[in-house]
mmCIF file of C-alpha atoms in Angstrom:
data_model
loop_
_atom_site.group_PDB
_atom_site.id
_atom_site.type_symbol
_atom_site.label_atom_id
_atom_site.label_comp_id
_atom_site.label_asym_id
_atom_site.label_seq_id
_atom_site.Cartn_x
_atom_site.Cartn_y
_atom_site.Cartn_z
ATOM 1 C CA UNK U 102 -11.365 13.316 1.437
ATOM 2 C CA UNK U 103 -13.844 16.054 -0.573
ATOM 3 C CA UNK U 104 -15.809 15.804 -3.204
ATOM 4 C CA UNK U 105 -15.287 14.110 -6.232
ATOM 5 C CA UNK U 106 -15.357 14.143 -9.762
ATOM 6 C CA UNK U 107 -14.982 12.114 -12.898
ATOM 7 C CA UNK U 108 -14.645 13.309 -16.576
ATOM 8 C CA UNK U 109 -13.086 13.059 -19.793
ATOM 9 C CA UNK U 110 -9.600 14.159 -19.777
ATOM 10 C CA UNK U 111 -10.438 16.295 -22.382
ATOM 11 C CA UNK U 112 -13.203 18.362 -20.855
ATOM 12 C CA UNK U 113 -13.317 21.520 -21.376
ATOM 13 C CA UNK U 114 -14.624 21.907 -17.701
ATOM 14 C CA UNK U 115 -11.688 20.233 -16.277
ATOM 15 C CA UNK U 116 -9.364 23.645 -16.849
ATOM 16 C CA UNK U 117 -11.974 25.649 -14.685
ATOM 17 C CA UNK U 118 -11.897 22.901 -11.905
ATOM 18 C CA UNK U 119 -8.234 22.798 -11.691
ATOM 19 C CA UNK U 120 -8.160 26.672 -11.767
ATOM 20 C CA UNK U 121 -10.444 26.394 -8.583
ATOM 21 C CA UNK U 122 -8.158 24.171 -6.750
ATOM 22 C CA UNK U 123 -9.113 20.650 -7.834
ATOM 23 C CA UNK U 124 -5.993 18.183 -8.555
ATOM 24 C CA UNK U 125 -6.205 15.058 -10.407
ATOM 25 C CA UNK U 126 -5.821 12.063 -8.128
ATOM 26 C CA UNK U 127 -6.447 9.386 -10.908
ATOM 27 C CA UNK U 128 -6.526 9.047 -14.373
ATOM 28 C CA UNK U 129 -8.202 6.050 -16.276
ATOM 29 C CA UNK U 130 -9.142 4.663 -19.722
ATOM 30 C CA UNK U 131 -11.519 3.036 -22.192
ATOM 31 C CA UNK U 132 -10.017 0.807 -24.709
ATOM 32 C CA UNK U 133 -11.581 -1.240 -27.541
ATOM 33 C CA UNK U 134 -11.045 -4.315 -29.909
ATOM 34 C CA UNK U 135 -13.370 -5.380 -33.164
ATOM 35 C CA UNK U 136 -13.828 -9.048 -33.801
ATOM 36 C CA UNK U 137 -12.100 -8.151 -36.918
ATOM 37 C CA UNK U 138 -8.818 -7.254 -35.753
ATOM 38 C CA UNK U 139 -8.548 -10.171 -33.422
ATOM 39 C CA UNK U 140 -5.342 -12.206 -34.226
ATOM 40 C CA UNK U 141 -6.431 -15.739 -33.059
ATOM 41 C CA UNK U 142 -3.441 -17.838 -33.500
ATOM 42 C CA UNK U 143 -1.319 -14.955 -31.431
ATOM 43 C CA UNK U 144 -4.099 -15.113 -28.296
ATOM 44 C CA UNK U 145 -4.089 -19.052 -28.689
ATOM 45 C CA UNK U 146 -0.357 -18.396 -28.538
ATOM 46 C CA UNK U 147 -0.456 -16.271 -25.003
ATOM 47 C CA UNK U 148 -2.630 -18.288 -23.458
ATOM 48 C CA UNK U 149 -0.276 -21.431 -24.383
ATOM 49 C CA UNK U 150 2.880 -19.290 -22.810
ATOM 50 C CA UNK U 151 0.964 -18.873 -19.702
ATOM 51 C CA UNK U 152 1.414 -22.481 -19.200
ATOM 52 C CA UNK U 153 -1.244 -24.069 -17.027
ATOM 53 C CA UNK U 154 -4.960 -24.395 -17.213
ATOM 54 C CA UNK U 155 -7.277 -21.798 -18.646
ATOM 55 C CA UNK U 156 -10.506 -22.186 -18.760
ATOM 56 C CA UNK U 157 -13.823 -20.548 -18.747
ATOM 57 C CA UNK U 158 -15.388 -20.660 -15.007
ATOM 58 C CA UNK U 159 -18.990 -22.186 -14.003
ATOM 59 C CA UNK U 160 -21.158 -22.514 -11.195
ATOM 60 C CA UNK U 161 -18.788 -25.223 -9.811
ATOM 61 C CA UNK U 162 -16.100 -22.644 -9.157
ATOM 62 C CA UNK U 163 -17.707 -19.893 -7.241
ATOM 63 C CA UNK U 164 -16.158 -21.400 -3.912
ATOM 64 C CA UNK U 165 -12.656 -20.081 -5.843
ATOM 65 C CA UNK U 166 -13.759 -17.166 -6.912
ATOM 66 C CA UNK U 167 -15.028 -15.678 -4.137
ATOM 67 C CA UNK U 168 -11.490 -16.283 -2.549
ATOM 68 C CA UNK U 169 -9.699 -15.143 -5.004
ATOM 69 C CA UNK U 170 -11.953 -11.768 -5.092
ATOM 70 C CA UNK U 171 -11.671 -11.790 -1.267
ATOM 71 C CA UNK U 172 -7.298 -12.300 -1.585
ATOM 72 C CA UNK U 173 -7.264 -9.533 -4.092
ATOM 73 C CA UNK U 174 -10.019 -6.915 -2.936
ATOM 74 C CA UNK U 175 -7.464 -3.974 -1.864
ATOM 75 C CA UNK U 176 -5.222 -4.480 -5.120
ATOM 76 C CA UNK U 177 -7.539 -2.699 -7.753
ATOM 77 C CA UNK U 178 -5.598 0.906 -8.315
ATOM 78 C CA UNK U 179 -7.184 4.334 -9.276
ATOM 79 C CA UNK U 180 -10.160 5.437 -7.258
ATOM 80 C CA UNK U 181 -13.744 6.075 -7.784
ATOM 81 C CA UNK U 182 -13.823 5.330 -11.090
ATOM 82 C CA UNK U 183 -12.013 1.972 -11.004
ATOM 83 C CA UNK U 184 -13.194 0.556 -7.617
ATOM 84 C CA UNK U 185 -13.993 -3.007 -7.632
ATOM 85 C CA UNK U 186 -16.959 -3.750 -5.060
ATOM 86 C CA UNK U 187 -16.662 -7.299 -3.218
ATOM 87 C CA UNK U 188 -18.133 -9.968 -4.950
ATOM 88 C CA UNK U 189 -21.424 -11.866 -3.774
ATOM 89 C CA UNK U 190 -22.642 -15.233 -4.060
ATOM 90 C CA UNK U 191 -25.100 -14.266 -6.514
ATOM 91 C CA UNK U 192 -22.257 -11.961 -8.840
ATOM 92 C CA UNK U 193 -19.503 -14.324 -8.488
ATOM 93 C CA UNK U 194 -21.814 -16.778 -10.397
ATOM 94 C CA UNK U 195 -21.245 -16.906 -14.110
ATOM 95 C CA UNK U 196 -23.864 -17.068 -16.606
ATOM 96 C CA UNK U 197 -25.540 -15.981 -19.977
ATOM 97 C CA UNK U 198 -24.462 -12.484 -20.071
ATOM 98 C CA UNK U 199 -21.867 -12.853 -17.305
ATOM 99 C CA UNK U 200 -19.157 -14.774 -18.697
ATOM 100 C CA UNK U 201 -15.631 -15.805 -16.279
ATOM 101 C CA UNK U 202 -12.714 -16.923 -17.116
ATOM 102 C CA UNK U 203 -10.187 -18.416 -15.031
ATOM 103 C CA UNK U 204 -6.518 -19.710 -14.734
ATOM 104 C CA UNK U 205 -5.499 -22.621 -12.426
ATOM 105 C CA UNK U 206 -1.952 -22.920 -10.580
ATOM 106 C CA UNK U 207 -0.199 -26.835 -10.483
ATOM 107 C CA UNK U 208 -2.377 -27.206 -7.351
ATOM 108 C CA UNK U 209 -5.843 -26.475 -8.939
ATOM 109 C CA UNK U 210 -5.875 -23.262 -6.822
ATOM 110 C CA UNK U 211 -7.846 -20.643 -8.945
ATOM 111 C CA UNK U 212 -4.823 -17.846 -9.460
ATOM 112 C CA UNK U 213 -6.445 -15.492 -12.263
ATOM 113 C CA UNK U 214 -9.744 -15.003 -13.236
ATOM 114 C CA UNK U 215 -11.449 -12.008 -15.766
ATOM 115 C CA UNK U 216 -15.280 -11.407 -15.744
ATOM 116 C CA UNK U 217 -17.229 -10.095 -18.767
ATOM 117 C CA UNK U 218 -20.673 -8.811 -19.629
ATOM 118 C CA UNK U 219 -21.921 -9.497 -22.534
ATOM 119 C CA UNK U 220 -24.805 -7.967 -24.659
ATOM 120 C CA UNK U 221 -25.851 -9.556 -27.359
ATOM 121 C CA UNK U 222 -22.632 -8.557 -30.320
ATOM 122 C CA UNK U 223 -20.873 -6.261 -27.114
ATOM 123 C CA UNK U 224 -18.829 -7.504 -24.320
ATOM 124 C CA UNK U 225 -17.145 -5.351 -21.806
ATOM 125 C CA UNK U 226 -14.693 -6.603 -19.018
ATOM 126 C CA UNK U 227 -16.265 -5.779 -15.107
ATOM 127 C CA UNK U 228 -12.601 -6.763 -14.096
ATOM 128 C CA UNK U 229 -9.502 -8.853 -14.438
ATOM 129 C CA UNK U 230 -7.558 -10.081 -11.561
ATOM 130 C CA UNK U 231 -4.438 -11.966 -11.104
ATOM 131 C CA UNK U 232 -3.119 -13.366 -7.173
ATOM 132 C CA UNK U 233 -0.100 -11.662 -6.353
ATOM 133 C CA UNK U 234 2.221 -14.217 -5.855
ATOM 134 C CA UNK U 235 1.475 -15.178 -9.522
ATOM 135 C CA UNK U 236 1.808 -11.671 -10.783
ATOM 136 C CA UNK U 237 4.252 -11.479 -14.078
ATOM 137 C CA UNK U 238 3.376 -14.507 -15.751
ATOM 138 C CA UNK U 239 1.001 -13.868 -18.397
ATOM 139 C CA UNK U 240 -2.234 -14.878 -16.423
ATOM 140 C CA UNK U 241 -3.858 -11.951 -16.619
ATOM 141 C CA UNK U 242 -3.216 -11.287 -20.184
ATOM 142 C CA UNK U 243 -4.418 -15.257 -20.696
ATOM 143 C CA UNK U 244 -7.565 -15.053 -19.304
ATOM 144 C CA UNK U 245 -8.954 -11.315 -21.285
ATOM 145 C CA UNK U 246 -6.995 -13.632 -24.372
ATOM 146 C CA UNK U 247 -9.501 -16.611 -23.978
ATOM 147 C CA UNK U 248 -12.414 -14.753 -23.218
ATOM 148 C CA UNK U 249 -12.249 -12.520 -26.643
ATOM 149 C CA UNK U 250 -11.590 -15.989 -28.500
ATOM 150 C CA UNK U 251 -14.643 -17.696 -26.789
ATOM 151 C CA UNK U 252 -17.115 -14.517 -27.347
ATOM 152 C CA UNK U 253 -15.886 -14.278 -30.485
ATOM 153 C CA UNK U 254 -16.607 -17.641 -31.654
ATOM 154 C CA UNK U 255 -20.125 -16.971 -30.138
ATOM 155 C CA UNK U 256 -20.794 -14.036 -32.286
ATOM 156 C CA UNK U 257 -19.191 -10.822 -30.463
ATOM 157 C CA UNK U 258 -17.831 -8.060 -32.355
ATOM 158 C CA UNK U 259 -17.512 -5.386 -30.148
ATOM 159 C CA UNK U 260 -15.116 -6.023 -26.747
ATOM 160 C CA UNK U 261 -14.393 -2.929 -24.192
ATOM 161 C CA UNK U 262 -12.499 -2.738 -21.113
ATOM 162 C CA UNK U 263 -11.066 -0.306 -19.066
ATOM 163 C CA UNK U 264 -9.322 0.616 -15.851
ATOM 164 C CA UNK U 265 -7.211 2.586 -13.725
ATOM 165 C CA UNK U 266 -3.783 4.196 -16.227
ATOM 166 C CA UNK U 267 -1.428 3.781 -13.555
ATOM 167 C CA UNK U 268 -2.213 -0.101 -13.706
ATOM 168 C CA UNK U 269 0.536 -1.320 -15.695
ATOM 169 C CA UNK U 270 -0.512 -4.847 -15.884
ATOM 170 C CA UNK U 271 -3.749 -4.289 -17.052
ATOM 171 C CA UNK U 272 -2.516 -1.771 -19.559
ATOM 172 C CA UNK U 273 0.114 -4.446 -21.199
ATOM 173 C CA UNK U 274 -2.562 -7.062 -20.728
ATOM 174 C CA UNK U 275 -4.748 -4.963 -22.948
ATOM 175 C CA UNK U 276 -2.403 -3.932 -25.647
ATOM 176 C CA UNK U 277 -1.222 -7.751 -25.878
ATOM 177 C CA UNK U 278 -4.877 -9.271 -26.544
ATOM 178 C CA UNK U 279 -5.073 -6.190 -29.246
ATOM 179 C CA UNK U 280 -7.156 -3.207 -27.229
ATOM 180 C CA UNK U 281 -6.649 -0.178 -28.659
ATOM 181 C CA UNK U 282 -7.307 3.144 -25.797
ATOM 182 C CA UNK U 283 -10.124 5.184 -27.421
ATOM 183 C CA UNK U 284 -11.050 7.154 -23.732
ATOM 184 C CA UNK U 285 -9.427 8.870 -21.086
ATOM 185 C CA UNK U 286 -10.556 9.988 -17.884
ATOM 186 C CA UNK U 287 -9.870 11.925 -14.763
ATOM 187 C CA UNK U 288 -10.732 11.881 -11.431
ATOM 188 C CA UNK U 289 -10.716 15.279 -9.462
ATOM 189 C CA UNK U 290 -10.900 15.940 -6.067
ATOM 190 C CA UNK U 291 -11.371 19.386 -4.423
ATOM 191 C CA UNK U 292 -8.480 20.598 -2.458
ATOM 192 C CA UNK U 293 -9.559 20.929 1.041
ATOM 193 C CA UNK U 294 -6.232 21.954 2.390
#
């Protein structure tokens, strides 16, 4: 693999790189939603279809989520700009300006969780992640639903995530909490053929 870089899909630079042999080998996004366009009773209404438990996550589940992180480490898609590093101890515990949220199969097994940053009136997503075998099902949009409702009721206005474009999931996820794309980016890599 060569070099790599990351822009705005509409950089003006990007036409001279691709000119000199760079090709796009990912494409990702930046997407927003204001506390003011949140429609409560329709995310009270997804996390409901989801069926099963969803909660936010404390210091008693860090056990789960550092399986679940460790189950789902090679399914993040995109590349540099959307890799997810392995979780430690130390990140996989929630706190003040690290919020989780999780959902919880029949068995109690954690199956989705979402992580958040928050600063003060911001909060962007560090990731969402659902276990494939309960893929399809609305977890993943549940969990980004119930932590915009929760931050919201704290005071957030401002909510950003992001990811890789060719994530489909994440991308539905998004547009069904109410995220609206504001940013697109590229990743080029230099041709060394």
């Amino acid at each position: 693999m060569g070099e790599t870089i990351v822009l705005p899909a509409q950089d003006p630079r990007r036409a001279a790189l691709e000119a000199d042999g760079w090709v796009i080998v990912a494409r990702s996004f930046g997407a927003q939603l204001h506390s003011d366009g949140i429609n409560d009773q329709r995310l009270h209404a997804l996390i409901a279809g989801a069926g099963g438990l969803v909660r936010e996550l404390g210091d008693a589940d860090v056990d789960a989520v550092l399986h679940l992180d460790a189950i789902t480490i090679e399914d993040y898609p995109g590349s540099t700009a959307t890799q997810h590093t392995p979780l430690d101890r130390r990140a996989a515990t929630p706190g003040v300006s690290r919020r989780a949220f999780g959902a919880f199969g029949p068995d109690g097994d954690l199956v989705s969780m979402t992580f958040v940053n928050v600063d003060g009136v911001e909060a962007e997503t560090h990731f969402t992640v659902v276990h494939r075998a309960w893929r399809g099902q609305g977890l993943g949009i549940a969990v980004k639903a119930a932590s915009v409702l929760a931050l919201a009721e704290e005071g957030v206005t401002r909510f950003r995530t992001g990811g890789s474009a060719d994530n489909v999931a994440i991308l539905r996820a998004n547009d069904a909490v109410g995220y609206v794309r504001d940013e697109e980016w590229v990743t080029l890599e230099q041709d060394v053929r």
